[in-house]
GROMACS .gro file of C-alpha atoms in nm:
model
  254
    1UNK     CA    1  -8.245   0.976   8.604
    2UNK     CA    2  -8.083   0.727   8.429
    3UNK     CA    3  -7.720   0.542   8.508
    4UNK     CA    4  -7.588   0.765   8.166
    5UNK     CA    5  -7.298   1.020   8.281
    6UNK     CA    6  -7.406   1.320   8.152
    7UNK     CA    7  -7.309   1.661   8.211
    8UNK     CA    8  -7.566   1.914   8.343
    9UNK     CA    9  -7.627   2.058   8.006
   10UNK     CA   10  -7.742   1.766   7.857
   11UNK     CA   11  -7.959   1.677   8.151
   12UNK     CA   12  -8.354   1.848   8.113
   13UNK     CA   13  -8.526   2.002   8.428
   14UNK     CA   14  -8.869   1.912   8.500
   15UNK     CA   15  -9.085   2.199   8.674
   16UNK     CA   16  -9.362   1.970   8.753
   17UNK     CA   17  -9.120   1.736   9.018
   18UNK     CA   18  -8.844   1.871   9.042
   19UNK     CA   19  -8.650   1.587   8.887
   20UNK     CA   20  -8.371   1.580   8.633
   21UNK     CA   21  -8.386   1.360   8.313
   22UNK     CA   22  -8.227   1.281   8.027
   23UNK     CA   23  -8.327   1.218   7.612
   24UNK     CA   24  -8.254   0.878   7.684
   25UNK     CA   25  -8.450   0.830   7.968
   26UNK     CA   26  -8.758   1.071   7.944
   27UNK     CA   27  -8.985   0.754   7.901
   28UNK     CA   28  -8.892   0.622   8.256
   29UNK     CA   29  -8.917   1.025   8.384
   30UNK     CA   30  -9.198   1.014   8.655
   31UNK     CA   31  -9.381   1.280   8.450
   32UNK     CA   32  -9.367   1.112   8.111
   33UNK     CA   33  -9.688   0.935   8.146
   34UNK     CA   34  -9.901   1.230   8.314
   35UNK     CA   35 -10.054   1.425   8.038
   36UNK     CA   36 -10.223   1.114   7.834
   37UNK     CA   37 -10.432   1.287   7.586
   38UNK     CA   38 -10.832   1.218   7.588
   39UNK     CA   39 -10.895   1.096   7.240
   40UNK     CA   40 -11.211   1.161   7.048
   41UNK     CA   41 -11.399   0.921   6.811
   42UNK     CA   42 -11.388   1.057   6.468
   43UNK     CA   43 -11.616   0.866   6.364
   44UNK     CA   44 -11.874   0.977   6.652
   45UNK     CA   45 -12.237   1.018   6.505
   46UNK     CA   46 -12.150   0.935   6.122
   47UNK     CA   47 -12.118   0.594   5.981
   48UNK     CA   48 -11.793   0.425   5.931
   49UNK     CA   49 -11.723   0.307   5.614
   50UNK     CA   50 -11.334   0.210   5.641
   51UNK     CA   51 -11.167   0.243   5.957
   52UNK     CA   52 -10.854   0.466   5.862
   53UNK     CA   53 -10.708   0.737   6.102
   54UNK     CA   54 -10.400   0.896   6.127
   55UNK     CA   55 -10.266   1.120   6.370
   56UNK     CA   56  -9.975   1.328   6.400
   57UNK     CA   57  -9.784   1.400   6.681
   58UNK     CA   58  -9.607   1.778   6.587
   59UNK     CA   59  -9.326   1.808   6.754
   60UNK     CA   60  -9.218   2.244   6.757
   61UNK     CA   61  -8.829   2.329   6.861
   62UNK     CA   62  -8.812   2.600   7.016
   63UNK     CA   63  -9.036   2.929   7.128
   64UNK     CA   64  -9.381   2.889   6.897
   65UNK     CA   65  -9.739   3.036   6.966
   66UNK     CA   66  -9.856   2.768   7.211
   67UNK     CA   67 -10.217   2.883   7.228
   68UNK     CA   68 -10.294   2.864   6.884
   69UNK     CA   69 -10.218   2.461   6.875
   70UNK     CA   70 -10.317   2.426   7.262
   71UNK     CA   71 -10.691   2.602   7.212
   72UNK     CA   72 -10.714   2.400   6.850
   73UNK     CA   73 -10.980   2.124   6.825
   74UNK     CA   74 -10.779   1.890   6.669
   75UNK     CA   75 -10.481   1.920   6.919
   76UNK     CA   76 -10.570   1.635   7.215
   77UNK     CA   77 -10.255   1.685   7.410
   78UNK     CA   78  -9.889   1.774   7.448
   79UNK     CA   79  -9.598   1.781   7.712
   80UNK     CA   80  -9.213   1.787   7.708
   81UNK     CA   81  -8.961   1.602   7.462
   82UNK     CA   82  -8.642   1.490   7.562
   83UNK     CA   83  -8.483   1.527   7.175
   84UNK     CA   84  -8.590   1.860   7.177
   85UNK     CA   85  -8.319   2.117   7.332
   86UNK     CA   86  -8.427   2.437   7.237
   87UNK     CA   87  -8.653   2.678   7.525
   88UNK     CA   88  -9.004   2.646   7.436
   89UNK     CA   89  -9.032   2.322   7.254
   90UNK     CA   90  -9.314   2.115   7.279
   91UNK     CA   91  -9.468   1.806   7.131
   92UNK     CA   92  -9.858   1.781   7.044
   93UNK     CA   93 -10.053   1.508   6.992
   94UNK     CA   94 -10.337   1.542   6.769
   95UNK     CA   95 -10.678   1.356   6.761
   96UNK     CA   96 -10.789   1.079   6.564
   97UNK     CA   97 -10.834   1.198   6.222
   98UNK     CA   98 -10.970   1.136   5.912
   99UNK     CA   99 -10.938   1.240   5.550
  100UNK     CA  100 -11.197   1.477   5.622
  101UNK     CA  101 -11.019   1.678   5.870
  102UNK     CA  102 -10.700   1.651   5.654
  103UNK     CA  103 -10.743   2.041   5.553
  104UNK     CA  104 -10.792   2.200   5.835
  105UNK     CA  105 -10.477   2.028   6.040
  106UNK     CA  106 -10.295   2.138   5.715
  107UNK     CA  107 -10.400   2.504   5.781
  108UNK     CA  108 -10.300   2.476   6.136
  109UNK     CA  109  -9.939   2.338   6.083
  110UNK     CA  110  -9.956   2.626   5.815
  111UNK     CA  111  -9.962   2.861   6.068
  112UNK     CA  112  -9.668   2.672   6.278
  113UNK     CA  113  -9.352   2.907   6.273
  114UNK     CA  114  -9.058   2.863   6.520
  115UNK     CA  115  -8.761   3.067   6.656
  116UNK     CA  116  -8.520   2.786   6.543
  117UNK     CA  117  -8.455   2.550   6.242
  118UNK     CA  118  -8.608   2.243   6.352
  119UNK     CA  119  -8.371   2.008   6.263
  120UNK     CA  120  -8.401   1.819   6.577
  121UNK     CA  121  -8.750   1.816   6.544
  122UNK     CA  122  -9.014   1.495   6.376
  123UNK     CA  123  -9.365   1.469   6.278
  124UNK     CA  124  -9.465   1.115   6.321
  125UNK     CA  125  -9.770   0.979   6.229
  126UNK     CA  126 -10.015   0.713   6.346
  127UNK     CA  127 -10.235   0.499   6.128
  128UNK     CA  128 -10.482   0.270   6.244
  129UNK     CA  129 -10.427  -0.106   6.304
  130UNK     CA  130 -10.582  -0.398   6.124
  131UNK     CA  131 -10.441  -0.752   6.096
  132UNK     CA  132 -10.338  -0.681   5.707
  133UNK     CA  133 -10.123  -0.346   5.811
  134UNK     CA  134  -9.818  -0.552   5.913
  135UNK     CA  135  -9.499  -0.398   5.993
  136UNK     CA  136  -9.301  -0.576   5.719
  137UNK     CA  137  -9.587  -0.475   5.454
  138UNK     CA  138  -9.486  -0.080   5.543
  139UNK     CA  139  -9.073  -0.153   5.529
  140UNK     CA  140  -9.152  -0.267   5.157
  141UNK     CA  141  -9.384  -0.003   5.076
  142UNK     CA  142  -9.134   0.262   5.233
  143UNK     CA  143  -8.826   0.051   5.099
  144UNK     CA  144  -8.936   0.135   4.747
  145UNK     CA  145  -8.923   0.517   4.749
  146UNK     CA  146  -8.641   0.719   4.598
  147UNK     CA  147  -8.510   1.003   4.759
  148UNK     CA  148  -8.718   1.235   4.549
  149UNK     CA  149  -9.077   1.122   4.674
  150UNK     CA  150  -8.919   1.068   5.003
  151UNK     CA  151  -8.876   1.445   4.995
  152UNK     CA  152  -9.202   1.539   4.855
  153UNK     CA  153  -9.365   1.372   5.094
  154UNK     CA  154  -9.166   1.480   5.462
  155UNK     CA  155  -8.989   1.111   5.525
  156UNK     CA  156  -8.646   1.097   5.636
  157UNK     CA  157  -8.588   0.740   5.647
  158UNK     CA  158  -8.332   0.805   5.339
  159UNK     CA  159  -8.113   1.051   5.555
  160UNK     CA  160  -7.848   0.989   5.830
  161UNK     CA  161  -8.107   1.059   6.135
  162UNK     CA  162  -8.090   0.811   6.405
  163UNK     CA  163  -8.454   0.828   6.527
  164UNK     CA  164  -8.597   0.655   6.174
  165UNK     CA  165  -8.364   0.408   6.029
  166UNK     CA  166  -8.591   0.158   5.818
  167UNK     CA  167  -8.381  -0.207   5.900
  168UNK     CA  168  -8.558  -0.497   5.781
  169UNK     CA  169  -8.753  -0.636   6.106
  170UNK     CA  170  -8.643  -0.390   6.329
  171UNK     CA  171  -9.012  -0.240   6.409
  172UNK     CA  172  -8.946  -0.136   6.765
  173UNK     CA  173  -8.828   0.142   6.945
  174UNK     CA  174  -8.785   0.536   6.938
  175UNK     CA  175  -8.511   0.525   6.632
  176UNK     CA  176  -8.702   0.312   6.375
  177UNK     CA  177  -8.825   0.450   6.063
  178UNK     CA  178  -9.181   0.174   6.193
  179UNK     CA  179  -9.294   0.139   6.546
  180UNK     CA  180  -9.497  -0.152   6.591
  181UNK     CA  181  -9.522  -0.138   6.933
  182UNK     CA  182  -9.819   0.088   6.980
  183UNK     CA  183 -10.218  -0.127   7.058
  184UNK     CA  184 -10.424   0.042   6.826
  185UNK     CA  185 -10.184   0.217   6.581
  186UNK     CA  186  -9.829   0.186   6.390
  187UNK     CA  187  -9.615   0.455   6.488
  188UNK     CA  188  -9.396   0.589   6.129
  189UNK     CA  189  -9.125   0.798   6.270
  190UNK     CA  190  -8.981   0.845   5.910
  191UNK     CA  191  -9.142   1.183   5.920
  192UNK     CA  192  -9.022   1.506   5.948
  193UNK     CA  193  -9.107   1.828   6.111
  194UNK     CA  194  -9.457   2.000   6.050
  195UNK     CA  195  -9.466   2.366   6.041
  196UNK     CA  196  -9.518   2.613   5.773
  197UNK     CA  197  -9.223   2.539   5.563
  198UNK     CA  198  -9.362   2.147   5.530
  199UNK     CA  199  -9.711   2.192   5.515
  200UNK     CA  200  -9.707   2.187   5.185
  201UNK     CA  201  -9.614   1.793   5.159
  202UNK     CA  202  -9.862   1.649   5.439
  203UNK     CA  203 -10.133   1.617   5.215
  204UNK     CA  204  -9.938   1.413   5.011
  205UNK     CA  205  -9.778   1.260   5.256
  206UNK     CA  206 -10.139   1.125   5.436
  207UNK     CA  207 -10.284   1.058   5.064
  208UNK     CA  208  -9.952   0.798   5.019
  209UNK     CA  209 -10.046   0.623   5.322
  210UNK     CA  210 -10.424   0.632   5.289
  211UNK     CA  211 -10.324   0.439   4.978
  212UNK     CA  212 -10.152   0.233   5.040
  213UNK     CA  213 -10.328   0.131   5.372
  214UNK     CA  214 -10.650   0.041   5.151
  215UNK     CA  215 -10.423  -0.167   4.969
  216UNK     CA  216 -10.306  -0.392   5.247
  217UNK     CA  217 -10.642  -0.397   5.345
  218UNK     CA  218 -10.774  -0.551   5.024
  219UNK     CA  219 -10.512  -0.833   5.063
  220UNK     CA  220 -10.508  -1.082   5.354
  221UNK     CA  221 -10.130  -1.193   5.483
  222UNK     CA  222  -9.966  -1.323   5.346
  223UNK     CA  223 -10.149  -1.277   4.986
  224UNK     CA  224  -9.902  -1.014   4.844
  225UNK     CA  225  -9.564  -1.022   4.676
  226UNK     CA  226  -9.290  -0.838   4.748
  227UNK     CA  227  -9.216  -0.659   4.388
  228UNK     CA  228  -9.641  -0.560   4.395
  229UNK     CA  229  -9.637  -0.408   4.716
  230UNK     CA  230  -9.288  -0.177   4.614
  231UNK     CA  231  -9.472  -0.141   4.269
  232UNK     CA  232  -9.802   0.003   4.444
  233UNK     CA  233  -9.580   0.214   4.675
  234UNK     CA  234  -9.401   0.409   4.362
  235UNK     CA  235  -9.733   0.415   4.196
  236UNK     CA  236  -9.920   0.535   4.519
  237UNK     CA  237  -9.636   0.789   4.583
  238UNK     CA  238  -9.650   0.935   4.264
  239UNK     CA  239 -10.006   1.006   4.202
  240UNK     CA  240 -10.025   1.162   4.566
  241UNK     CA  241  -9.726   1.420   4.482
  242UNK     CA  242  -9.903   1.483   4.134
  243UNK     CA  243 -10.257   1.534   4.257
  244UNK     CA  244 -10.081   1.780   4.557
  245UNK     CA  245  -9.890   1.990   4.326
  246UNK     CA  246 -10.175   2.020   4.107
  247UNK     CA  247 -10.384   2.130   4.371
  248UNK     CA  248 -10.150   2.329   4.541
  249UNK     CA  249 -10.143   2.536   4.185
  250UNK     CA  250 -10.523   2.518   4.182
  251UNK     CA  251 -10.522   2.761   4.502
  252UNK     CA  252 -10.238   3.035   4.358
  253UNK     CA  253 -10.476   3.121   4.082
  254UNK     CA  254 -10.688   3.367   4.131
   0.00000   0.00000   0.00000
């Protein structure tokens, strides 16, 4: 537990030791670290011809059908979350993905329904690392949304939340909109919840930053401007909203 005063009802209980913890402090919590997730190779048995993954970790608020995402191939893990108050709630870490397994995650988080709103709740997702995916190369892409795409595509980064403010090199911790403090991945907490009321925007929302990730990766550092990376982001954004929608209209006709 940490130093914090807190009053028991903002303190968590921990069935597997026993312990007390707190939002701020579940990191530290002796159980934090115990369910690491055993992460399959995507790429296992096919050639790789760009290294892109994502990964989402779903976080659920409240009482939700556990077995469906536990017994799911695509779901490595899950455990506890101190930001979550609500009985029930769980995060879930998924496997390395690809944009070949980007329909059927979207048909699982379809099928994600909760007893609560989920306001508390994020989605964040993981991209792989290369030397040309820089922290400050994301803040510009993200910086150059409106509020509208930010919307159609699940970030929160324009909203009051504490856990994703985007602040010019600020790129570490639990309440940036970028975490670059992950080995292999950067963390973007800008996302929100995934269930079935925002499944709707995550293929857009991995299209954006499938695009944009090939476009850092065309580019060594520090080989791009400023105004061309925002001007790729609103062009990137735009044609992965467009190209969901019209899909997403596609599968309503009969």
């Amino acid at each position: 537990m940490c130093d914090d005063r807190l009053c028991s009802d903002c303190q968590e209980y921990c069935e597997q030791c026993d312990e007390r913890y707190c939002p701020y402090c579940y990191e530290r919590h002796a159980c934090a670290n115990t369910q690491d997730p055993c992460y399959r190779d995507p790429y296992e048995g096919r050639p790789v011809r760009e290294p892109f993954t994502f990964g989402l970790e779903i976080e659920v608020d409240g009482n939700h059908d556990t077995d469906m995402l536990r017994n799911h191939r695509l779901i490595a893990g899950w455990c506890p979350d101190g930001s979550l108050h609500h009985d029930g709630s769980l995060e879930y870490q998924s496997e390395p993905m690809t944009m070949s397994q980007l329909t059927e995650i979207r048909r699982l988080v379809e099928r994600i329904a909760t007893d609560t709103d989920n306001t508390l709740s994020g989605g964040h997702m993981h991209i792989s690392r290369t030397g040309r995916q820089t922290p400050a190369r994301w803040y510009w892409a993200l910086e150059a949304l409106d509020g509208t795409q930010c919307e159609a595509l699940n970030m929160r980064h324009m909203t009051d939340t504490r856990w994703c403010e985007l602040i010019h090199g600020d790129y570490c911790g639990k309440d940036t909109a970028i975490n670059d403090t992950h080995r292999h991945t950067i963390e973007f907490r800008t996302f929100g919840p995934w269930h079935h009321d925002t499944a709707g925007r995550l293929d857009a929302a991995v299209h954006y930053m499938h695009a944009m990730w090939r476009f850092f990766q065309k580019f060594p550092v520090p080989k791009l401007k400023t105004r061309d990376i925002q001007a790729m982001s609103r062009v990137a954004a735009t044609q992965a909203i467009n190209d969901t929608n019209a899909t997403t209209a596609g599968r309503g006709r009969i």
